[in-house]
């Protein structure tokens, strides 16, 4: 299926690795020019070169911490007007509800709620003026069903989800489509780090922790960044114009829900 977005420009945040990279690659495969971002310049430049060489699109790489005001300014100044915005950042650390203090919550809210909101506030008005835009926020399955050790993530992402629910309906009439993409477990560095914690806590190997977790997923395996990216590209496509404010779960069936 032709996504109908060749020649558009996308800002994909936190995209040198993992799910962000998967989204960037899928958009590049559709002929979308990219602005990529991550903090570490080396991996970012390597990803930018890979996508440029593979897909022949224009790729601008901006090394910056997207969760800071200064970092966002650097990225947004380099990007200029964009047609597509994919928001993403690292997830908060796991822990126990009694341990988190105000600073921990502020950091999580900054990274996983206020950063995507600030990016939408910066990019969506231009999309509305031009009569076309797509926003995909990478959130988490924890929006649908809480993950106890990720209370900081549960809290921040619930706040973002509420914002998107209202805002997506305010901008839809101007051709701007905002949706959230909710990863369940995908094989990325983030999953390795969470599995590493579980392995340590249970006194088992990383492979054993992975195998135990995969058994809890009806699909019997972890998702891939490529599958995730393909869904992101669809949400950014011409075909998603009537899909407003949805929370699309990609979890291999892990969340046992009727809807
Ligand atoms: P990942 O493999 O660890 O990749 C994270 C990417 O984001 C890297 O490119 C990293 O590069 C960049 N990044 C992290 N913090 C950043 C920041 N402050 N500013 C700019 N770039 C930043 O993570 P992932 O698995 O793709 O996860 C992406 C998001 O999905 C996270 O919020 C995660 O919590 C959520 N999620 C993931 C899963 C999963 O199973 N993978 C499940 C549910 C939710 P640098 O480190 O160089 O900045």
XYZ file of N, CA and C and ligand atoms in Angstrom, residues 12-22 37-44 47 62-68 75 87-92 111-112 115 138-142 147 150 153 157 181-194 213 222-223 225 228 250, ligand 1:
246
model
N 11.450 12.907 14.041
C 11.302 11.695 14.870
C 12.269 11.826 16.047
N 11.720 11.998 17.239
C 12.546 12.235 18.429
C 13.063 10.910 18.995
N 14.195 10.970 19.659
C 14.772 9.794 20.328
C 14.822 8.608 19.368
N 15.566 8.783 18.276
C 15.424 7.841 17.162
C 16.740 7.225 16.673
N 17.787 7.257 17.492
C 19.027 6.607 17.029
C 18.943 5.095 17.171
N 18.054 4.625 18.046
C 17.929 3.180 18.325
C 16.459 2.838 18.568
N 16.209 1.550 18.697
C 14.932 1.068 19.224
C 13.705 1.466 18.416
N 12.627 1.762 19.142
C 11.340 2.014 18.498
C 11.358 3.289 17.674
N 12.050 4.325 18.178
C 12.153 5.577 17.410
C 12.839 5.337 16.080
N 13.900 4.552 16.094
C 14.605 4.229 14.846
C 13.693 3.425 13.916
N 12.933 2.497 14.499
C 11.992 1.710 13.686
C 10.995 2.609 12.968
N 16.833 12.600 16.109
C 17.379 13.158 17.356
C 17.702 12.051 18.345
N 18.768 12.274 19.102
C 19.110 11.465 20.282
C 20.186 12.267 21.012
N 20.528 11.838 22.219
C 21.580 12.571 22.942
C 22.959 12.187 22.427
N 23.187 10.893 22.245
C 24.507 10.415 21.828
C 24.726 10.618 20.337
N 25.759 11.433 19.985
C 25.970 11.806 18.578
C 26.423 10.624 17.725
N 27.213 9.714 18.304
C 27.816 8.656 17.484
C 26.762 7.712 16.888
N 25.908 7.175 17.762
C 24.856 6.260 17.276
C 23.884 7.001 16.370
N 23.636 8.268 16.701
C 22.696 9.074 15.900
C 23.231 9.271 14.483
N 22.964 6.031 12.519
C 21.588 5.763 12.053
C 21.226 6.684 10.902
N 20.218 15.743 14.831
C 20.438 16.784 15.842
C 20.653 16.118 17.201
N 21.886 16.155 17.689
C 22.196 15.557 18.995
C 21.775 16.526 20.094
N 20.802 16.122 20.897
C 20.298 16.984 21.977
C 19.402 16.156 22.886
N 19.289 16.609 24.130
C 18.354 15.986 25.069
C 16.978 16.607 24.837
N 16.077 15.815 24.277
C 14.760 16.338 23.877
C 13.906 16.696 25.097
N 14.294 16.228 26.278
C 13.477 16.503 27.468
C 13.830 17.851 28.110
N 14.821 18.560 27.555
C 15.162 19.890 28.082
C 14.675 20.959 27.102
N 16.568 21.246 18.417
C 15.957 20.314 17.466
C 14.935 21.030 16.586
N 6.807 11.785 18.670
C 7.433 12.109 19.957
C 7.864 10.826 20.651
N 9.018 10.913 21.299
C 9.578 9.749 21.978
C 10.692 10.245 22.891
N 10.961 9.497 23.942
C 12.106 9.764 24.838
C 12.309 8.490 25.644
N 13.407 8.394 26.336
C 13.620 7.237 27.191
C 12.528 7.142 28.248
N 12.268 5.928 28.725
C 11.248 5.743 29.760
C 11.848 5.924 31.148
N 11.012 6.259 32.138
C 11.498 6.421 33.508
C 12.013 5.111 34.097
N 9.866 14.349 30.984
C 10.307 13.523 29.857
C 9.133 12.946 29.066
N 8.134 12.429 29.762
C 7.137 11.590 29.094
C 5.744 12.211 29.008
N 7.277 17.045 27.640
C 8.069 17.160 26.404
C 7.199 16.920 25.166
N 4.800 8.056 21.018
C 5.131 6.714 21.513
C 4.931 6.736 23.025
N 3.960 5.963 23.512
C 3.692 5.951 24.957
C 4.015 4.560 25.490
N 3.039 3.819 25.965
C 3.321 2.488 26.530
C 2.021 1.734 26.778
N 2.151 0.402 26.807
C 1.006 -0.421 27.198
C 0.548 -0.089 28.620
N 1.408 0.563 29.397
C 1.057 0.894 30.784
C -0.102 1.884 30.851
N 1.756 -1.045 35.009
C 2.872 -1.944 35.338
C 3.427 -1.436 36.658
N 6.644 0.341 37.189
C 6.841 1.519 36.340
C 5.811 2.601 36.679
N 6.166 5.902 34.970
C 5.696 5.842 33.580
C 4.167 5.832 33.542
N 2.471 8.986 31.546
C 1.849 8.662 30.263
C 0.328 8.804 30.332
N 0.786 5.602 20.048
C 1.165 4.224 19.725
C 1.761 3.610 20.987
N 1.139 2.519 21.459
C 1.441 1.957 22.777
C 2.239 0.651 22.640
N 3.560 0.701 22.870
C 4.312 -0.548 22.782
C 4.087 -1.446 23.992
N 3.856 -2.732 23.716
C 4.098 -3.755 24.717
C 5.572 -4.078 24.609
N 5.962 -5.283 25.006
C 7.395 -5.592 25.024
C 7.949 -5.769 23.615
N 8.966 -4.969 23.321
C 9.685 -5.041 22.048
C 11.169 -5.264 22.343
N 11.809 -5.966 21.431
C 13.233 -6.303 21.620
C 14.110 -5.086 21.335
N 14.359 -4.294 22.365
C 15.221 -3.099 22.247
C 16.102 -3.037 23.493
N 16.978 -2.031 23.533
C 17.834 -1.845 24.715
C 17.004 -1.653 25.981
N 15.864 -0.962 25.829
C 14.996 -0.709 26.991
C 14.497 -2.045 27.581
N 14.064 -2.950 26.712
C 13.600 -4.256 27.190
C 14.754 -5.006 27.852
N 15.963 -4.904 27.269
C 17.144 -5.560 27.868
C 17.380 -5.037 29.274
N 17.233 -3.709 29.422
C 17.525 -3.153 30.739
C 16.460 -3.574 31.764
N 15.177 -3.617 31.340
C 14.134 -4.075 32.273
C 14.304 -5.565 32.583
N 9.428 -14.036 30.210
C 8.508 -12.963 29.821
C 7.814 -13.288 28.496
N 8.761 -11.309 21.624
C 8.794 -9.853 21.713
C 8.483 -9.258 20.335
N 7.957 -8.040 20.328
C 7.741 -7.332 19.064
C 9.061 -6.829 18.505
N 11.175 -3.698 16.251
C 11.118 -2.263 15.919
C 10.556 -2.065 14.516
N 6.794 -2.239 14.709
C 6.329 -1.018 15.365
C 6.368 0.150 14.373
N 0.281 -2.252 20.617
C 1.035 -3.300 19.907
C 1.728 -4.141 20.965
P 15.706 2.323 23.603
O 15.940 1.130 22.753
O 16.426 2.452 24.892
O 16.023 3.610 22.665
C 15.851 4.865 23.175
C 16.248 5.892 22.120
O 15.889 7.167 22.612
C 17.746 5.953 21.857
O 17.954 6.357 20.519
C 18.218 7.041 22.814
O 19.440 7.601 22.402
C 17.044 7.997 22.711
N 16.827 8.842 23.880
C 16.637 8.428 25.168
N 16.466 9.499 25.955
C 16.553 10.609 25.161
C 16.469 11.995 25.404
N 16.283 12.469 26.643
N 16.602 12.851 24.366
C 16.786 12.374 23.103
N 16.877 11.078 22.814
C 16.769 10.193 23.841
O 14.176 2.488 23.982
P 12.870 1.893 23.227
O 12.652 0.499 23.643
O 12.947 2.238 21.788
O 11.714 2.732 23.955
C 11.199 3.931 23.438
C 10.068 4.376 24.367
O 9.067 3.367 24.391
C 10.517 4.589 25.824
O 9.856 5.691 26.379
C 10.079 3.310 26.495
O 9.829 3.477 27.872
C 8.793 3.010 25.726
N 8.427 1.583 25.813
C 9.260 0.628 25.332
C 8.895 -0.707 25.447
C 9.798 -1.812 24.942
O 9.509 -2.986 25.213
N 10.851 -1.545 24.229
C 7.678 -1.056 26.043
C 6.848 -0.053 26.513
C 7.249 1.269 26.403
P 20.418 8.331 23.474
O 20.500 7.438 24.674
O 21.709 8.493 22.753
O 19.782 9.639 23.790
